[in-house]
C-alpha cells in the first residue's frame, strides 16, 4: 500500500510516498481501508521532530492521525465492527499512519460513521473537534451565559469551538482575518474581531474564558481581557500557569471514542457544520502539509486516499 513516510525529521519536502506492507490486525484491532485523512498542525510538529519528548517515534514514520474509511478485516475477538462498516477515528501519534491507503487501529479508537456523512467530513473531526470540546467543556468548564473569546475561528479547533460554545448558550467572540469574518459569524460567533486590523485586547474586557490556539503575544494579550476570575485554556502553551485568581491551563488532547460519538450525534442532529478547505489526493499529500504549515487553512485540509 502507499504511505507518506519520513526517514528524517524536517519539512514537508522530506516526506515521501512509498509502497510498504501492512500487517494484519491483532486481537482488539481492525484493519481499515482509508478513504480520507485530515491534516493537523500536530502532523507538522511530528514531521519536524518537535514532539519527540511527548510522542517519541522511530523512523521511518508514516504521518497522519485522523482517518475515516471502511473496515476490511476484524482481528481476533472483535465483534464491535465487521468488514464493510464505515468508521472514523484517530491513530495514536506515536503510531501514525493515516496518510496511507490502509491502517491497523484498535477498535476503541473508532466510532461508526453516520450514514449521511462523507469520509472527508468524518476525517475532519477527531483531533480538531475533540480538542475544541475538551478545551471548552473540560479544562474550560464553560457555562451558559459566559463570555468566551475563541482565537482562530476559521481554523480547525476554533471553528468547532465557536459552534460548541454558541450552542452551549455562551456569548461567543471570535478572532479571524477579514476574509473569514463572515464564516465565523455563520458558525455562530456573536462578535468577530479582524485580528489583522484591530487589537482585540484594546476593545474587549470581562471575558470569562479564552480559548487560545495561537500562543505567543496573542496569548499574552489574552490575559488582559479576562474578568477577575476568568480563565485561559491554551492548546499551544504547555507551560501556561495561573496568574493570581485567573486560571491558565493547557489542554492535552487524548482521543476517546465516547467524545467523538457525542460530536457525531451533533452532526446527526444537524447542529454541526464541517468546513472543508482543499481536498488533496494522497499522491500529493505533501501539498496538504504545506497548506496547513502556511497557517491560514479555512476549516480542515483533507488527504483523499487514491487507489
Ligand atoms: N494541545 C493539544 O492537544 C492540541 C490539539 C489540537 C491542536 N493543537 C494546536 O492548536 C493550534 C491550532 O490548531 P488548529 O488545528 O486549529 O490549526 P489550523 O486549523 O491550522 O489554524 C489555522 C487558522 O489559524 C488562523 N490564524 C492564524 N493566525 C491567527 C491569529 N494571529 N489570530 C487568529 N487566527 C489566526 C487562520 O485564520 P486566518 O486565515 O483568518 O488568519 C487559520 O484559519 C496548533 O498549534 C495545534 O498544534 C493542540
mmCIF file of N, CA and C in Angstrom, residues 214-276:
data_model
loop_
_atom_site.group_PDB
_atom_site.id
_atom_site.type_symbol
_atom_site.label_atom_id
_atom_site.label_comp_id
_atom_site.label_asym_id
_atom_site.label_seq_id
_atom_site.Cartn_x
_atom_site.Cartn_y
_atom_site.Cartn_z
ATOM 1 N N UNK A 214 -3.249 30.045 19.458
ATOM 2 C CA UNK A 214 -2.177 30.745 18.747
ATOM 3 C C UNK A 214 -0.886 30.828 19.572
ATOM 4 N N UNK A 215 -1.026 31.145 20.856
ATOM 5 C CA UNK A 215 0.159 31.281 21.723
ATOM 6 C C UNK A 215 0.861 32.614 21.538
ATOM 7 N N UNK A 216 2.105 32.715 22.046
ATOM 8 C CA UNK A 216 2.938 33.903 21.865
ATOM 9 C C UNK A 216 2.267 35.164 22.374
ATOM 10 N N UNK A 217 2.378 36.231 21.576
ATOM 11 C CA UNK A 217 1.851 37.510 22.060
ATOM 12 C C UNK A 217 0.319 37.542 22.015
ATOM 13 N N UNK A 218 -0.310 36.691 21.207
ATOM 14 C CA UNK A 218 -1.782 36.592 21.238
ATOM 15 C C UNK A 218 -2.222 36.065 22.604
ATOM 16 N N UNK A 219 -1.517 35.067 23.096
ATOM 17 C CA UNK A 219 -1.817 34.529 24.432
ATOM 18 C C UNK A 219 -1.537 35.589 25.498
ATOM 19 N N UNK A 220 -0.416 36.270 25.352
ATOM 20 C CA UNK A 220 -0.055 37.282 26.346
ATOM 21 C C UNK A 220 -1.138 38.364 26.445
ATOM 22 N N UNK A 221 -1.611 38.848 25.311
ATOM 23 C CA UNK A 221 -2.645 39.889 25.320
ATOM 24 C C UNK A 221 -3.986 39.345 25.800
ATOM 25 N N UNK A 222 -4.174 38.018 25.680
ATOM 26 C CA UNK A 222 -5.457 37.424 26.088
ATOM 27 C C UNK A 222 -5.706 37.592 27.583
ATOM 28 N N UNK A 223 -4.635 37.608 28.376
ATOM 29 C CA UNK A 223 -4.820 37.771 29.830
ATOM 30 C C UNK A 223 -5.496 39.099 30.157
ATOM 31 N N UNK A 224 -5.240 40.101 29.332
ATOM 32 C CA UNK A 224 -5.750 41.456 29.618
ATOM 33 C C UNK A 224 -7.262 41.568 29.475
ATOM 34 N N UNK A 225 -7.893 40.639 28.754
ATOM 35 C CA UNK A 225 -9.331 40.783 28.510
ATOM 36 C C UNK A 225 -10.168 40.001 29.528
ATOM 37 N N UNK A 226 -9.477 39.253 30.398
ATOM 38 C CA UNK A 226 -10.205 38.371 31.326
ATOM 39 C C UNK A 226 -10.878 39.127 32.459
ATOM 40 N N UNK A 227 -11.988 38.589 32.929
ATOM 41 C CA UNK A 227 -12.604 39.064 34.168
ATOM 42 C C UNK A 227 -11.687 38.654 35.329
ATOM 43 N N UNK A 228 -12.004 39.131 36.523
ATOM 44 C CA UNK A 228 -11.121 38.886 37.677
ATOM 45 C C UNK A 228 -10.939 37.403 37.967
ATOM 46 N N UNK A 229 -11.939 36.594 37.604
ATOM 47 C CA UNK A 229 -11.847 35.151 37.862
ATOM 48 C C UNK A 229 -11.866 34.353 36.558
ATOM 49 N N UNK A 230 -11.537 35.020 35.450
ATOM 50 C CA UNK A 230 -11.579 34.360 34.145
ATOM 51 C C UNK A 230 -10.455 33.340 33.977
ATOM 52 N N UNK A 231 -10.509 32.615 32.863
ATOM 53 C CA UNK A 231 -9.530 31.548 32.618
ATOM 54 C C UNK A 231 -9.101 31.530 31.163
ATOM 55 N N UNK A 232 -7.839 31.167 30.957
ATOM 56 C CA UNK A 232 -7.337 30.928 29.599
ATOM 57 C C UNK A 232 -7.031 29.447 29.462
ATOM 58 N N UNK A 233 -7.542 28.849 28.399
ATOM 59 C CA UNK A 233 -7.179 27.467 28.076
ATOM 60 C C UNK A 233 -6.405 27.532 26.769
ATOM 61 N N UNK A 234 -5.166 27.051 26.778
ATOM 62 C CA UNK A 234 -4.320 27.117 25.589
ATOM 63 C C UNK A 234 -4.113 25.731 24.999
ATOM 64 N N UNK A 235 -4.162 25.658 23.667
ATOM 65 C CA UNK A 235 -3.830 24.389 23.007
ATOM 66 C C UNK A 235 -2.358 24.359 22.608
ATOM 67 N N UNK A 236 -1.650 25.471 22.842
ATOM 68 C CA UNK A 236 -0.258 25.531 22.371
ATOM 69 C C UNK A 236 0.792 25.709 23.464
ATOM 70 N N UNK A 237 0.461 26.444 24.525
ATOM 71 C CA UNK A 237 1.476 26.744 25.540
ATOM 72 C C UNK A 237 1.375 25.771 26.712
ATOM 73 N N UNK A 238 2.211 24.722 26.670
ATOM 74 C CA UNK A 238 2.094 23.693 27.715
ATOM 75 C C UNK A 238 2.595 24.179 29.072
ATOM 76 N N UNK A 239 3.302 25.323 29.087
ATOM 77 C CA UNK A 239 3.851 25.828 30.357
ATOM 78 C C UNK A 239 2.950 26.877 31.001
ATOM 79 N N UNK A 240 1.790 27.112 30.432
ATOM 80 C CA UNK A 240 0.896 28.156 30.956
ATOM 81 C C UNK A 240 0.561 27.868 32.421
ATOM 82 N N UNK A 241 0.461 28.962 33.196
ATOM 83 C CA UNK A 241 0.144 28.831 34.630
ATOM 84 C C UNK A 241 -0.862 29.893 35.019
ATOM 85 N N UNK A 242 -1.514 29.675 36.162
ATOM 86 C CA UNK A 242 -2.469 30.665 36.684
ATOM 87 C C UNK A 242 -1.735 31.973 36.961
ATOM 88 N N UNK A 243 -2.487 33.077 36.846
ATOM 89 C CA UNK A 243 -1.954 34.378 37.258
ATOM 90 C C UNK A 243 -2.920 34.924 38.306
ATOM 91 N N UNK A 244 -2.553 34.808 39.547
ATOM 92 C CA UNK A 244 -3.445 35.215 40.636
ATOM 93 C C UNK A 244 -4.691 34.356 40.623
ATOM 94 N N UNK A 245 -5.857 35.018 40.582
ATOM 95 C CA UNK A 245 -7.122 34.269 40.580
ATOM 96 C C UNK A 245 -7.518 33.821 39.178
ATOM 97 N N UNK A 246 -6.747 34.244 38.193
ATOM 98 C CA UNK A 246 -7.072 33.865 36.815
ATOM 99 C C UNK A 246 -6.383 32.538 36.471
ATOM 100 N N UNK A 247 -7.187 31.581 36.060
ATOM 101 C CA UNK A 247 -6.659 30.247 35.755
ATOM 102 C C UNK A 247 -6.017 30.202 34.371
ATOM 103 N N UNK A 248 -4.961 29.424 34.261
ATOM 104 C CA UNK A 248 -4.356 29.184 32.952
ATOM 105 C C UNK A 248 -4.108 27.691 32.825
ATOM 106 N N UNK A 249 -4.659 27.042 31.798
ATOM 107 C CA UNK A 249 -4.396 25.610 31.646
ATOM 108 C C UNK A 249 -4.146 25.239 30.195
ATOM 109 N N UNK A 250 -3.371 24.187 30.060
ATOM 110 C CA UNK A 250 -3.043 23.631 28.752
ATOM 111 C C UNK A 250 -3.976 22.449 28.519
ATOM 112 N N UNK A 251 -4.498 22.336 27.311
ATOM 113 C CA UNK A 251 -5.296 21.156 27.006
ATOM 114 C C UNK A 251 -4.407 20.168 26.247
ATOM 115 N N UNK A 252 -4.347 18.971 26.788
ATOM 116 C CA UNK A 252 -3.573 17.902 26.145
ATOM 117 C C UNK A 252 -4.592 16.928 25.581
ATOM 118 N N UNK A 253 -4.756 16.954 24.273
ATOM 119 C CA UNK A 253 -5.829 16.151 23.671
ATOM 120 C C UNK A 253 -5.478 14.666 23.657
ATOM 121 N N UNK A 254 -6.391 13.886 24.210
ATOM 122 C CA UNK A 254 -6.337 12.428 24.133
ATOM 123 C C UNK A 254 -7.615 11.985 23.467
ATOM 124 N N UNK A 255 -7.476 11.297 22.364
ATOM 125 C CA UNK A 255 -8.705 10.883 21.669
ATOM 126 C C UNK A 255 -9.485 9.860 22.491
ATOM 127 N N UNK A 256 -10.806 10.064 22.583
ATOM 128 C CA UNK A 256 -11.635 8.968 23.094
ATOM 129 C C UNK A 256 -12.910 8.912 22.269
ATOM 130 N N UNK A 257 -13.279 7.685 21.927
ATOM 131 C CA UNK A 257 -14.397 7.495 21.003
ATOM 132 C C UNK A 257 -15.709 7.960 21.621
ATOM 133 N N UNK A 258 -15.803 7.989 22.949
ATOM 134 C CA UNK A 258 -17.057 8.422 23.586
ATOM 135 C C UNK A 258 -17.337 9.885 23.252
ATOM 136 N N UNK A 259 -16.306 10.725 23.339
ATOM 137 C CA UNK A 259 -16.492 12.138 22.989
ATOM 138 C C UNK A 259 -16.784 12.271 21.495
ATOM 139 N N UNK A 260 -16.057 11.528 20.675
ATOM 140 C CA UNK A 260 -16.311 11.616 19.227
ATOM 141 C C UNK A 260 -17.739 11.168 18.912
ATOM 142 N N UNK A 261 -18.234 10.148 19.622
ATOM 143 C CA UNK A 261 -19.627 9.710 19.405
ATOM 144 C C UNK A 261 -20.597 10.862 19.675
ATOM 145 N N UNK A 262 -20.322 11.648 20.735
ATOM 146 C CA UNK A 262 -21.203 12.785 21.059
ATOM 147 C C UNK A 262 -21.160 13.820 19.939
ATOM 148 N N UNK A 263 -19.961 14.062 19.425
ATOM 149 C CA UNK A 263 -19.802 15.048 18.347
ATOM 150 C C UNK A 263 -20.521 14.556 17.081
ATOM 151 N N UNK A 264 -20.417 13.264 16.825
ATOM 152 C CA UNK A 264 -21.109 12.699 15.656
ATOM 153 C C UNK A 264 -22.631 12.829 15.812
ATOM 154 N N UNK A 265 -23.100 12.719 17.054
ATOM 155 C CA UNK A 265 -24.537 12.896 17.305
ATOM 156 C C UNK A 265 -24.959 14.326 16.964
ATOM 157 N N UNK A 266 -24.100 15.300 17.252
ATOM 158 C CA UNK A 266 -24.400 16.694 16.876
ATOM 159 C C UNK A 266 -24.574 16.795 15.368
ATOM 160 N N UNK A 267 -23.737 16.088 14.623
ATOM 161 C CA UNK A 267 -23.861 16.099 13.156
ATOM 162 C C UNK A 267 -25.202 15.492 12.751
ATOM 163 N N UNK A 268 -25.545 14.342 13.377
ATOM 164 C CA UNK A 268 -26.823 13.684 13.035
ATOM 165 C C UNK A 268 -27.996 14.609 13.344
ATOM 166 N N UNK A 269 -27.863 15.393 14.414
ATOM 167 C CA UNK A 269 -28.928 16.332 14.804
ATOM 168 C C UNK A 269 -28.886 17.635 14.008
ATOM 169 N N UNK A 270 -27.997 17.680 13.011
ATOM 170 C CA UNK A 270 -27.839 18.867 12.150
ATOM 171 C C UNK A 270 -27.452 20.117 12.939
ATOM 172 N N UNK A 271 -26.603 19.905 13.959
ATOM 173 C CA UNK A 271 -26.136 21.027 14.770
ATOM 174 C C UNK A 271 -24.678 21.366 14.471
ATOM 175 N N UNK A 272 -24.052 20.640 13.542
ATOM 176 C CA UNK A 272 -22.609 20.802 13.337
ATOM 177 C C UNK A 272 -22.285 21.021 11.864
ATOM 178 N N UNK A 273 -21.577 22.108 11.591
ATOM 179 C CA UNK A 273 -21.055 22.343 10.234
ATOM 180 C C UNK A 273 -19.615 21.876 10.198
ATOM 181 N N UNK A 274 -19.255 21.185 9.140
ATOM 182 C CA UNK A 274 -17.864 20.752 8.997
ATOM 183 C C UNK A 274 -17.299 21.483 7.788
ATOM 184 N N UNK A 275 -16.421 22.437 8.064
ATOM 185 C CA UNK A 275 -15.887 23.282 6.993
ATOM 186 C C UNK A 275 -14.633 22.608 6.427
ATOM 187 N N UNK A 276 -14.668 22.350 5.135
ATOM 188 C CA UNK A 276 -13.521 21.712 4.485
ATOM 189 C C UNK A 276 -12.837 22.717 3.574
#
